[in-house]
Tab-separated table of C-alpha atoms and ligand atoms in Angstrom:
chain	number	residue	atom	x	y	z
A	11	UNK	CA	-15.808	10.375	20.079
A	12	UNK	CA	-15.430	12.896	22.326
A	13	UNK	CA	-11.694	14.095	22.289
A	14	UNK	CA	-9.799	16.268	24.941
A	15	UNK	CA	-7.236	18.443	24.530
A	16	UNK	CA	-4.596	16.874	27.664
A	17	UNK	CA	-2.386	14.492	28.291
A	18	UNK	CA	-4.433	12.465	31.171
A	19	UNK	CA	-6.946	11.778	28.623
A	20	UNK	CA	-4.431	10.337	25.790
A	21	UNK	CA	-2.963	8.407	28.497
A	22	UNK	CA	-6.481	7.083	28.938
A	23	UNK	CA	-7.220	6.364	25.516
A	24	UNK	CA	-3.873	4.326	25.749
A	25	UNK	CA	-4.613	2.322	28.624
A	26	UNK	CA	-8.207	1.355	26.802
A	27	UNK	CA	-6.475	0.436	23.901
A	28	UNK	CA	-7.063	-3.436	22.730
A	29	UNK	CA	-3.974	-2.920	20.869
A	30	UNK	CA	-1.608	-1.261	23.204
A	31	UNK	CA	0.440	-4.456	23.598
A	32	UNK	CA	1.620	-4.411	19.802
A	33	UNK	CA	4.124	-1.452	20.336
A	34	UNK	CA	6.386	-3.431	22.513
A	35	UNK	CA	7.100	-6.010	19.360
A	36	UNK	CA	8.538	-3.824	17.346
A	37	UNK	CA	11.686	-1.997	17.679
A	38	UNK	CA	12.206	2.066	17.297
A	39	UNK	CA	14.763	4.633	15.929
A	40	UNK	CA	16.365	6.351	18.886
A	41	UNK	CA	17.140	10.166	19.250
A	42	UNK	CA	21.279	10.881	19.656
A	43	UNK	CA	20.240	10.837	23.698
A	44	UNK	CA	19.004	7.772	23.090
A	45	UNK	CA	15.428	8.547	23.699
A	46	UNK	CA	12.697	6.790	21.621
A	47	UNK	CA	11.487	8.978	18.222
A	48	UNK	CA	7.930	9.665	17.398
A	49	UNK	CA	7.820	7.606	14.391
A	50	UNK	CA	5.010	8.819	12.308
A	51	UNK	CA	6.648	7.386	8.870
A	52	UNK	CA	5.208	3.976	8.686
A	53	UNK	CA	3.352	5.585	5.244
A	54	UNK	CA	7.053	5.512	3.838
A	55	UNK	CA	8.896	2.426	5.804
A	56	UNK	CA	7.114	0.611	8.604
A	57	UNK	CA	9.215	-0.514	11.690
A	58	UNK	CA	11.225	-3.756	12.286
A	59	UNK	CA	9.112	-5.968	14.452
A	60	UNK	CA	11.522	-7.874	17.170
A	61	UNK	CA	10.604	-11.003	15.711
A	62	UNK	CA	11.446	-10.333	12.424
A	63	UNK	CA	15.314	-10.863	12.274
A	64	UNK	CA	14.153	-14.552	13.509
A	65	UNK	CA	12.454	-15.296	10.596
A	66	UNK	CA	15.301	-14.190	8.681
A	67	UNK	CA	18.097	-15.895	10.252
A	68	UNK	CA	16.220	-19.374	10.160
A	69	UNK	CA	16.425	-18.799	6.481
A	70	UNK	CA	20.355	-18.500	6.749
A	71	UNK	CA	20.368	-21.486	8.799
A	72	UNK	CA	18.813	-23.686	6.746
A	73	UNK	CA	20.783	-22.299	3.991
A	74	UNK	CA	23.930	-22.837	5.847
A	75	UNK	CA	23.015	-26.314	7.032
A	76	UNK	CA	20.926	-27.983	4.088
A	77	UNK	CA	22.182	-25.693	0.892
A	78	UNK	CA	20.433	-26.835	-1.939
A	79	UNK	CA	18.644	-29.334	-0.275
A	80	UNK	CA	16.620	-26.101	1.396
A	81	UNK	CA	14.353	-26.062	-1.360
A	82	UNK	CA	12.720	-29.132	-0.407
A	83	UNK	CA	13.565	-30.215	2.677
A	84	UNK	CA	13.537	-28.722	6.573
A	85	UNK	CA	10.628	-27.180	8.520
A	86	UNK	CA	9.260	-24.725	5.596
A	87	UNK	CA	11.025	-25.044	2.327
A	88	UNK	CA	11.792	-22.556	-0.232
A	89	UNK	CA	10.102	-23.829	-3.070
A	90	UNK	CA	6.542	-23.208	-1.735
A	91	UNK	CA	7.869	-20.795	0.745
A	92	UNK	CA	5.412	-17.935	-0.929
A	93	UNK	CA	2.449	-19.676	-0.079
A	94	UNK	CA	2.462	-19.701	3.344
A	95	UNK	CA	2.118	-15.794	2.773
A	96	UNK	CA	-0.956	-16.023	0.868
A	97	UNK	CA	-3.887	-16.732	3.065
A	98	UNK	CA	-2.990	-13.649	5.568
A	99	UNK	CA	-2.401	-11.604	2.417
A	100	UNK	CA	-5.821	-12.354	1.336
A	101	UNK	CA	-7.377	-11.724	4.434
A	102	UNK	CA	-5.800	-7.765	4.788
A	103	UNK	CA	-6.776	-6.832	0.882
A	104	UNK	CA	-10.122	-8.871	0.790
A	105	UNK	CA	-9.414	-11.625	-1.682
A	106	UNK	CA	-9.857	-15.236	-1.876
A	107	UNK	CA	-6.573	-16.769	-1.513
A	108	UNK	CA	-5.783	-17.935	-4.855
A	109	UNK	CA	-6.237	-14.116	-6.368
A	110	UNK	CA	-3.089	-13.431	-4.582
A	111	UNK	CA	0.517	-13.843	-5.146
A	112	UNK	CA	3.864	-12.199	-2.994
A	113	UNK	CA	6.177	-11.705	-5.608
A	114	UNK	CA	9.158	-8.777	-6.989
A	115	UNK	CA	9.063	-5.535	-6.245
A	116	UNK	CA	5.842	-3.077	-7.003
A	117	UNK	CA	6.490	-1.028	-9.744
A	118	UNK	CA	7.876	-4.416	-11.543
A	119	UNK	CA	4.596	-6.258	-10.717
A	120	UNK	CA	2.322	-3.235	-11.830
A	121	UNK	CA	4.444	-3.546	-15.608
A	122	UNK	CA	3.445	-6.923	-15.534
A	123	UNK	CA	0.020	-6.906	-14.534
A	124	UNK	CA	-0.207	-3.569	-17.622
A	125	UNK	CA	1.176	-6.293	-19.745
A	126	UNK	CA	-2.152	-8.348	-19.093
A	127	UNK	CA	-4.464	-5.862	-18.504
A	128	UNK	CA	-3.862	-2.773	-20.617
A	129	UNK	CA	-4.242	-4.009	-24.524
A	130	UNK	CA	-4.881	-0.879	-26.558
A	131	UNK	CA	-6.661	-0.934	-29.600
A	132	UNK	CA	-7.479	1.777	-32.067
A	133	UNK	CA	-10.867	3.673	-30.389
A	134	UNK	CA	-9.693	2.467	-26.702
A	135	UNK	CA	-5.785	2.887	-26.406
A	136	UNK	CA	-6.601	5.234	-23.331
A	137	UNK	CA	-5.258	5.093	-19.436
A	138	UNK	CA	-6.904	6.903	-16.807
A	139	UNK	CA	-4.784	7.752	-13.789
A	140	UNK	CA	-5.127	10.764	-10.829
A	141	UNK	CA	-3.357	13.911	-11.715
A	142	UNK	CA	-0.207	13.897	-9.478
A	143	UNK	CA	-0.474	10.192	-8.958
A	144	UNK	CA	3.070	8.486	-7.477
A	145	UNK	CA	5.822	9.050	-9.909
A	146	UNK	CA	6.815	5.318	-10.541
A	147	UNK	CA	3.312	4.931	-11.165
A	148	UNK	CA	2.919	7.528	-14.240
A	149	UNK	CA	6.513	6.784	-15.336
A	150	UNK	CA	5.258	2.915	-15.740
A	151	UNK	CA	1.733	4.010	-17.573
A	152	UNK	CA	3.331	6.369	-19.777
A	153	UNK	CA	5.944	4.045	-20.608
A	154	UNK	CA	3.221	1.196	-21.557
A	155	UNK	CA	1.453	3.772	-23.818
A	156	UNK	CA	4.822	4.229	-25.769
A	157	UNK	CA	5.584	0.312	-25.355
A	158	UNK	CA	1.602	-0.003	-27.676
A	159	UNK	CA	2.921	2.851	-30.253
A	160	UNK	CA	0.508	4.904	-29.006
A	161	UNK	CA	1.203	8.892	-27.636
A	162	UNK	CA	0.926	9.736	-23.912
A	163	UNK	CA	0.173	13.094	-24.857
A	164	UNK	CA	-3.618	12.085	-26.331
A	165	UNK	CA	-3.984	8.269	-24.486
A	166	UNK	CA	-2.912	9.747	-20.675
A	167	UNK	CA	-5.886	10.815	-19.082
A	168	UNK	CA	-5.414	12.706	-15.878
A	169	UNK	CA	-8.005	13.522	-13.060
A	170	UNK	CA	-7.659	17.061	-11.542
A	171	UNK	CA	-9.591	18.385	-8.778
A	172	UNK	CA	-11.485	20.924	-9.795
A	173	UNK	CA	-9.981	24.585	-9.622
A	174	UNK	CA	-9.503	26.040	-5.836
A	175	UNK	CA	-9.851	22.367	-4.453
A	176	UNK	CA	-7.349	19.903	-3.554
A	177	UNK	CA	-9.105	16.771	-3.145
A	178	UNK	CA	-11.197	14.675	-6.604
A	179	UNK	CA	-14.998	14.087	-6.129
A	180	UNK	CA	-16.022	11.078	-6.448
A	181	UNK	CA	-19.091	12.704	-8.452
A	182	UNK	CA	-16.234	13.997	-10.894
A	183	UNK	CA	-14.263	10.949	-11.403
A	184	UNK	CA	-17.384	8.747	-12.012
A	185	UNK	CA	-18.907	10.949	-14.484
A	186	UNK	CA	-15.291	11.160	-16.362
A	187	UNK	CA	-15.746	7.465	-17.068
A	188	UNK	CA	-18.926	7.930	-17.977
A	189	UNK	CA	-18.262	10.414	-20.613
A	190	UNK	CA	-15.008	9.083	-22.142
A	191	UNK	CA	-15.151	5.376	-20.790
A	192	UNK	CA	-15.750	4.284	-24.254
A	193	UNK	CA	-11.938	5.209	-25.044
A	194	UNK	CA	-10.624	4.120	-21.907
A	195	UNK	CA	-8.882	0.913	-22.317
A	196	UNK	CA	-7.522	0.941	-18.507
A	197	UNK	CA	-8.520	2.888	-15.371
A	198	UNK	CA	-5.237	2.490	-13.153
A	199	UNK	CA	-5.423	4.921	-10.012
A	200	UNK	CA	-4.020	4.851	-6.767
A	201	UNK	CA	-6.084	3.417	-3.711
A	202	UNK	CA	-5.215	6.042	-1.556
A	203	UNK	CA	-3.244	8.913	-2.976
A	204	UNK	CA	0.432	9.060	-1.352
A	205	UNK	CA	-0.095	12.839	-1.199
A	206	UNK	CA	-3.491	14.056	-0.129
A	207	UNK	CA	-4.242	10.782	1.849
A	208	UNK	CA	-7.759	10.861	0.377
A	209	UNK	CA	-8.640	7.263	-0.178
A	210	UNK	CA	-11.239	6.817	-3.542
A	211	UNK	CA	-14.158	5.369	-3.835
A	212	UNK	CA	-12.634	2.066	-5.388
A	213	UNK	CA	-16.029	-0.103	-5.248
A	214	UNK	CA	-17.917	2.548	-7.594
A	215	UNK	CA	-14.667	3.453	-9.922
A	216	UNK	CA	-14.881	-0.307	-10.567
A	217	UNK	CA	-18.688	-0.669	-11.309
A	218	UNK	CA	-18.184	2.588	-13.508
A	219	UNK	CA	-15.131	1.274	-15.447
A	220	UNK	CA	-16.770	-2.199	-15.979
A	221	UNK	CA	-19.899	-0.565	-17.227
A	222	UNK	CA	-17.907	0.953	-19.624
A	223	UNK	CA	-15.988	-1.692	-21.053
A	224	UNK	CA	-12.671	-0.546	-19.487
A	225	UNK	CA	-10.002	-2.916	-17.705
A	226	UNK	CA	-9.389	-1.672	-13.986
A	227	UNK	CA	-6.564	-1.961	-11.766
A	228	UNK	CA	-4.891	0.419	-8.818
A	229	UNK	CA	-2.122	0.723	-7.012
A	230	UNK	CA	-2.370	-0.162	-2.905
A	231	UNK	CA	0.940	1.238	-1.981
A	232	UNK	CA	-0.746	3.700	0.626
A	233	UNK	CA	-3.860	1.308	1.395
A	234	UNK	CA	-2.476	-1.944	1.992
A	235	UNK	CA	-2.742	-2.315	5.718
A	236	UNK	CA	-4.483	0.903	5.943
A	237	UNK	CA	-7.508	1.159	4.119
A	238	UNK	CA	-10.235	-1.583	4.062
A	239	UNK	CA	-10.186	-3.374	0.660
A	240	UNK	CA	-12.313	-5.816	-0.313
A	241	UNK	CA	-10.778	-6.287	-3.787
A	242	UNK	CA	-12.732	-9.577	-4.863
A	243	UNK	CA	-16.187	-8.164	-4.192
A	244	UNK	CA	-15.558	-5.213	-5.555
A	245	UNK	CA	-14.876	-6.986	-9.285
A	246	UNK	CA	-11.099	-5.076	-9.535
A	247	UNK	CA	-9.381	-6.662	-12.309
A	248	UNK	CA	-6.291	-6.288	-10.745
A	249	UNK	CA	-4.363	-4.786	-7.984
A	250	UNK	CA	-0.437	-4.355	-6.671
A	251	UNK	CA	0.920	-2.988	-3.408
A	252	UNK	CA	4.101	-2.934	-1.868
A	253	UNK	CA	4.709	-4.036	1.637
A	254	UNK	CA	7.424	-2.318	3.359
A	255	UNK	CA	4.952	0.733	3.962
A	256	UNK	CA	2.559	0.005	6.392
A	257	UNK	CA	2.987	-3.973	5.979
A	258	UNK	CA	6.432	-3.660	7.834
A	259	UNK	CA	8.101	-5.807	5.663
A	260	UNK	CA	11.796	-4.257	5.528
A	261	UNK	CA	13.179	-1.828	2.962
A	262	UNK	CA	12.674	-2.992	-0.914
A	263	UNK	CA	10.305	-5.739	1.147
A	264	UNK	CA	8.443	-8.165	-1.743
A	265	UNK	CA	5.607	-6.869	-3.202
A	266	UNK	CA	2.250	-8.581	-4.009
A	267	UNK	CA	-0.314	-8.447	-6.589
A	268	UNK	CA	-3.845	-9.261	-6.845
A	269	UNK	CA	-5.910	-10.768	-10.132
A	270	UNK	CA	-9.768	-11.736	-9.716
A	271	UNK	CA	-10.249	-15.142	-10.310
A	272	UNK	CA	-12.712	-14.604	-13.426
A	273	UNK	CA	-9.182	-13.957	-15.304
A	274	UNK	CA	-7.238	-17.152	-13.479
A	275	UNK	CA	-8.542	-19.227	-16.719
A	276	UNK	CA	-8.555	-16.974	-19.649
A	277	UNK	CA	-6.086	-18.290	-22.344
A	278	UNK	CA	-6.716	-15.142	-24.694
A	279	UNK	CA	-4.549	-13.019	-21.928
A	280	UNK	CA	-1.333	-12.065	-22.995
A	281	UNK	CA	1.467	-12.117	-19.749
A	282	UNK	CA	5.405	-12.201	-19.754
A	283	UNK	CA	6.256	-15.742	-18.512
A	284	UNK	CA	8.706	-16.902	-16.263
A	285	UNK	CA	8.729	-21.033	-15.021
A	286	UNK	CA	7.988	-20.028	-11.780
A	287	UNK	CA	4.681	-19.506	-12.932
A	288	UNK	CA	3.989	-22.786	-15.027
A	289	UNK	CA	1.463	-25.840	-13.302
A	290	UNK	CA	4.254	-26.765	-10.255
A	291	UNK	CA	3.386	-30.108	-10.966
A	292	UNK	CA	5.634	-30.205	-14.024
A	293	UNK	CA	7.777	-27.666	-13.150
A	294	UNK	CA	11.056	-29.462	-12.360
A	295	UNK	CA	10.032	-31.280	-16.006
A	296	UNK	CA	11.843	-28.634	-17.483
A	297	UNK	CA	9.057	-28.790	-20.636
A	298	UNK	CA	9.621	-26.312	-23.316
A	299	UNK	CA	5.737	-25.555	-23.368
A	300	UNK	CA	4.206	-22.788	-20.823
A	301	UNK	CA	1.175	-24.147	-18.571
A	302	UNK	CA	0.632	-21.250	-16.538
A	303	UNK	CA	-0.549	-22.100	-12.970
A	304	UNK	CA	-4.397	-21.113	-12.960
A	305	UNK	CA	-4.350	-19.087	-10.030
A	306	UNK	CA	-2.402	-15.122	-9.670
A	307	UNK	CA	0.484	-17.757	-8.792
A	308	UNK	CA	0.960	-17.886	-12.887
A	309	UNK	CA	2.111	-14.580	-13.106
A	310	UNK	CA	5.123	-15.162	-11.177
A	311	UNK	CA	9.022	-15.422	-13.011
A	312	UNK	CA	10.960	-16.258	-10.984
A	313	UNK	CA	11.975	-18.555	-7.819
A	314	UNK	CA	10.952	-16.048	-4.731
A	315	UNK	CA	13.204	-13.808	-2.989
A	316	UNK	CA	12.903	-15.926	-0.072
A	317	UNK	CA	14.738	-14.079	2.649
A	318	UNK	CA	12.529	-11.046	1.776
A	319	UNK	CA	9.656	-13.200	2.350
A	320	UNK	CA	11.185	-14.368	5.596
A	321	UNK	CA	11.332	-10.735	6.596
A	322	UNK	CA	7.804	-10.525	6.264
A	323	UNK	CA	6.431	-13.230	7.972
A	324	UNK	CA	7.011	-11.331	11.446
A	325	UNK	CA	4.501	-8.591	10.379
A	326	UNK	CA	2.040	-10.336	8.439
A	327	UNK	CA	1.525	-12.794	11.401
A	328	UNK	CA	0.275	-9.322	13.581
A	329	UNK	CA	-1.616	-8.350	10.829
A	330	UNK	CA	-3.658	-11.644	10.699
A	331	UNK	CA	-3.736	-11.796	14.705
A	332	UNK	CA	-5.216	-8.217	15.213
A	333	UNK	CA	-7.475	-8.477	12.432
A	334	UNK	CA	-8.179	-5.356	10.181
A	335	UNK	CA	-10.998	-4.296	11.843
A	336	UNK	CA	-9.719	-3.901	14.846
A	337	UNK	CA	-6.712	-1.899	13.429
A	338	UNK	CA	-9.208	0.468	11.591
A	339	UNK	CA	-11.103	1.204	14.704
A	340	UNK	CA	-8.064	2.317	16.857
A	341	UNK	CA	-6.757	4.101	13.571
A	342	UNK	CA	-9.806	6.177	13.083
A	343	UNK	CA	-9.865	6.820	16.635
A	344	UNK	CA	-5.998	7.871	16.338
A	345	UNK	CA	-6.118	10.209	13.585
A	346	UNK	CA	-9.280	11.441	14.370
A	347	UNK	CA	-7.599	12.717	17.613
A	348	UNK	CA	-4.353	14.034	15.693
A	349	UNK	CA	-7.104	15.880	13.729
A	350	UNK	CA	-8.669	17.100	16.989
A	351	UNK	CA	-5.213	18.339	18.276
A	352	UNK	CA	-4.504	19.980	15.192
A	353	UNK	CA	-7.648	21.847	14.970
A	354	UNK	CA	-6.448	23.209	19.150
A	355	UNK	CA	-3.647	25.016	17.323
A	356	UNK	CA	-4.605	28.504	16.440
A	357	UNK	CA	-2.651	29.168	13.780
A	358	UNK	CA	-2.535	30.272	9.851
A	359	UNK	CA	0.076	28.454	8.994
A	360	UNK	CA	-0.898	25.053	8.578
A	361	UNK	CA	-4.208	23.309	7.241
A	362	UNK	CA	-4.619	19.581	6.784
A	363	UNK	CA	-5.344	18.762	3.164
A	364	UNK	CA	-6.736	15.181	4.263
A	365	UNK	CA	-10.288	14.228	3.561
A	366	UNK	CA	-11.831	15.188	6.847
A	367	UNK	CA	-14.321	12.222	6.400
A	368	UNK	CA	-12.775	9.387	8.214
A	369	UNK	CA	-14.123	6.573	5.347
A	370	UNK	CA	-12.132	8.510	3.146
A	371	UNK	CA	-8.883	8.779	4.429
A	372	UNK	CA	-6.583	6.057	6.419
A	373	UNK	CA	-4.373	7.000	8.942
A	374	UNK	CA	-2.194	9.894	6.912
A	375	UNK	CA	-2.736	12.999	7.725
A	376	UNK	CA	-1.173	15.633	5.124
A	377	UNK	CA	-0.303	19.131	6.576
A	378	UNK	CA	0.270	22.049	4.227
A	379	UNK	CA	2.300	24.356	6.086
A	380	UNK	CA	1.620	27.473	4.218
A	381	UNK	CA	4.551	29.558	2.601
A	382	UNK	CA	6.994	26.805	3.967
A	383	UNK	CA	10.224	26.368	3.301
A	384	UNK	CA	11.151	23.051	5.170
A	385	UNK	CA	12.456	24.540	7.668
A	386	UNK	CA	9.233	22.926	10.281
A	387	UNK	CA	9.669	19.479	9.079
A	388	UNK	CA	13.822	19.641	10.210
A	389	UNK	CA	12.619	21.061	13.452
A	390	UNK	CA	10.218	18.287	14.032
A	391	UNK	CA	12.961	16.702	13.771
A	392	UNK	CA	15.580	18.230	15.743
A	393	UNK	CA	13.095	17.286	18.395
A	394	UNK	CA	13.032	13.467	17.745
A	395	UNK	CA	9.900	13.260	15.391
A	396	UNK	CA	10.040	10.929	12.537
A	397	UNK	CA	7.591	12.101	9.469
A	398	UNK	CA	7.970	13.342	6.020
A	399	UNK	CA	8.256	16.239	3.840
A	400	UNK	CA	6.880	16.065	0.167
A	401	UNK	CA	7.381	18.909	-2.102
A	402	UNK	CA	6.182	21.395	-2.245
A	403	UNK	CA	4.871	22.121	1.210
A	404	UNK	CA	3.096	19.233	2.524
A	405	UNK	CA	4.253	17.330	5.822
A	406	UNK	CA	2.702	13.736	6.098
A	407	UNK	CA	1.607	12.611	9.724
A	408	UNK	CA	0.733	9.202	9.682
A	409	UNK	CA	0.533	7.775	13.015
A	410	UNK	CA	-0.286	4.008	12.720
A	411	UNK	CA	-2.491	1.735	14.479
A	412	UNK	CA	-0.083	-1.163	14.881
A	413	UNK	CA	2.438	0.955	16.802
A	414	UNK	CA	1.843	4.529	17.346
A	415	UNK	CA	-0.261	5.407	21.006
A	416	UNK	CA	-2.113	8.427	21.577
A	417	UNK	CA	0.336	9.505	23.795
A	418	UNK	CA	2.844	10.037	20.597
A	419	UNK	CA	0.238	12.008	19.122
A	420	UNK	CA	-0.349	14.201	22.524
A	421	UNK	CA	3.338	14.994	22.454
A	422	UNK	CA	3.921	15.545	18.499
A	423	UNK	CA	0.987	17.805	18.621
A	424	UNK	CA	2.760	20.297	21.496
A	425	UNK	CA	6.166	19.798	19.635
A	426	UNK	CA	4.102	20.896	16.166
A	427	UNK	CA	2.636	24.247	18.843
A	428	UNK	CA	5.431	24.921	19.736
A	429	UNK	CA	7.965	24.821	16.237
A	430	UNK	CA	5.050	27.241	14.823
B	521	PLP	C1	5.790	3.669	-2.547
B	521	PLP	C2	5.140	3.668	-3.880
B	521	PLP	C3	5.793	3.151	-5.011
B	521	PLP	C4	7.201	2.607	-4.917
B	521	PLP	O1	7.431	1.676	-5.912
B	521	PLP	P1	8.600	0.583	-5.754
B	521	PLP	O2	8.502	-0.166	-7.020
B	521	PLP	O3	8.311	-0.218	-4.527
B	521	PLP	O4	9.885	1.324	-5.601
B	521	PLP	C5	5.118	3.143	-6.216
B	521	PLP	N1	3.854	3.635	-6.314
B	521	PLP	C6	3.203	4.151	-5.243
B	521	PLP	C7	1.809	4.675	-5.388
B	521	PLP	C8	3.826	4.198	-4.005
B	521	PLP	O5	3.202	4.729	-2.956
């Protein structure tokens, strides 16, 4: 693509735009003059679509006028309210249907899916996880070594870039796993890191785990609706994600999880049960004896959190009518040109940190704004742009397909110029 540095041409890229319609259906913060932000945070909360309080309050009426009787009864009751998630949840992390399941919150779902998928033994008690990876996420894996008996200080294994470099090879991380994949009872990594942006080579960490003998998993918090996955093909054992991030779900939005279908049977695999996950059939039986529902669906607890899965309907629906293809060619196309615009600035004081390689990043860009202090993120913000500051001197731009235009990035870019 040939990029230019003005304002007539990002209008232009705008008006070319298959997607340009999409930004109308949702709805966006306001500056105190009542102006509309540049919201470049969808990474961190996505934006309400306009529909979305509809879905909601349809819940409350049926709850108001049928009570109980909800569950079963009216246009789409609660009981199998969750499934009418699945298919377009399938369709945006590349899974067959019955490999997924909406349910609690992430961190909560990744515990449970360790407690299936991380059984250390003397000889292979060992996680591998990214150096620097999420904080929930290496609170939750060092928590399941101690859970075993085992130390985190010998069973964490961390991947580091190498020295003077910021990003991990791919090279690096495979030939870890070759060298200690013996040990390695779990490889659980992020998809895309929520700091660098880079996204990992998740088709060949899999293959390389597997040949190894070790159980993989990771963490789409940052991919999900970013990133293409294509989680069943790829063999993953298991994945989780969140969805108020770039799935636009609403804050503390349900999360979802992924397990490939080779594990849907396997009655050797320990889980926590909960009788939302026993055969439905028998469900209401009330049986003492668990029958665990031989799809991901068995790994739920509890009855679903159904007006968070109300609030989510608005988005997914997008999401399955734009397609992710078409959301990964604008995207590339849109941070490709924040990259451009970036690179127009002549200054030392920022570089982006962000794969350059557009297959290995998604729409985050991450700015390290060199000897910073914070003050450039609050006056991005003084001037009504929306984006995020993550110690200890890295400002993440993530300007998303769904709703951001290349005019937003036109104008952030002059507003960055001109705060340096
Ligand atoms: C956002 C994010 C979380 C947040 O976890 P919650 O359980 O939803 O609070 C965890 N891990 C990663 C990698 C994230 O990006």
């Amino acid at each position: 693509m040939k990029y230019s540095n003005t304002l007539e041409f990002a209008l232009e890229m705008d008006q070319k735009d298959p997607l340009r319609g999409m930004k109308k259906q949702f709805l966006n913060p306001k500056t105190p003059e009542g102006k509309d932000c540049i919201y470049f945070c969808g990474n961190s909360l996505g934006l309400q679509p306009s529909s979305a309080r509809s879905w909601v309050e349809r819940i409350m009426n049926d709850w108001e006028t049928r009570a109980v009787e909800g569950h079963f009864k009216g246009d789409e009751p609660w009981v199998p309210y969750h499934e009418r998630l699945a298919p377009a949840m399938s369709r945006i992390v590349g899974a067959r249907e019955e490999e997924v399941v909406l349910m609690n919150s992430l961190t909560v779902n990744l515990h449970l899916m360790m407690v299936t998928f991380y059984r250390p033994i003397t000889g292979r008690s060992k996680i591998l996880i990214e150096k620097n990876a999420f904080p929930s996420d290496q609170y939750a894996v060092k928590s399941q070594i101690e859970f075993h008996g085992f130390n985190v200080e010998e069973n964490l294994l961390e991947l580091e870039p190498r020295s003077g470099e910021t990003l991990l090879r791919t090279e690096d991380i495979l030939q870890r796993i070759e060298k200690e994949g013996e040990e390695i009872a779990l490889i659980m990594m992020g998809g895309l890191n929520y700091y660098t942006g880079q996204v990992y080579d998740m088709k060949k960490i899999t293959e390389a785990g597997h040949s190894r003998g070790c159980t993989v998993g990771f963490d789409l918090a940052h991919a999900v609706g970013n990133a293409p996955l294509n989680l069943h093909d790829w063999g993953v054992d298991f994945a989780v994600w969140c969805t108020y991030k770039y799935l636009n779900s609403g804050p503390g939005g349900i999360a979802g999880a992924f397990v490939h279908e080779r594990h849907h049977k396997d009655q050797n695999l320990p889980r926590f049960a909960g009788w939302w996950g026993h055969d439905k059939e028998n469900r209401f039986l009330m049986d003492e004896h668990f029958v665990p529902i031989p799809t991901a669906e068995g790994w739920q607890l509890s009855c679903g959190p159904i007006l968070l899965e109300a609030s989510f309907r608005a988005s997914l629906e997008m999401f399955d009518e734009v397609g992710m293809e078409s959301l990964r060619r604008k995207s590339q196309l849109l941070t490709g040109y924040l990259e451009f615009l970036i690179g127009k600035i002549e200054t030392e004081k920022i570089e982006i940190i962000t794969p350059s390689d557009p297959a290995q990043r998604g729409c985050q860009l991450s700015v390290r704004v060199i000897g910073s202090d914070k003050s450039l993120f609050h006056a991005l913000h003084q001037k009504g742009i929306i984006t995020d500051w993550r110690e200890p001197d890295v400002i993440r731009v993530a300007p998303t397909p769904m709703y951001n235009s290349f005019e937003e990035v036109f104008r952030f870019v002059a507003i960055l110029k001109n705060c340096l």
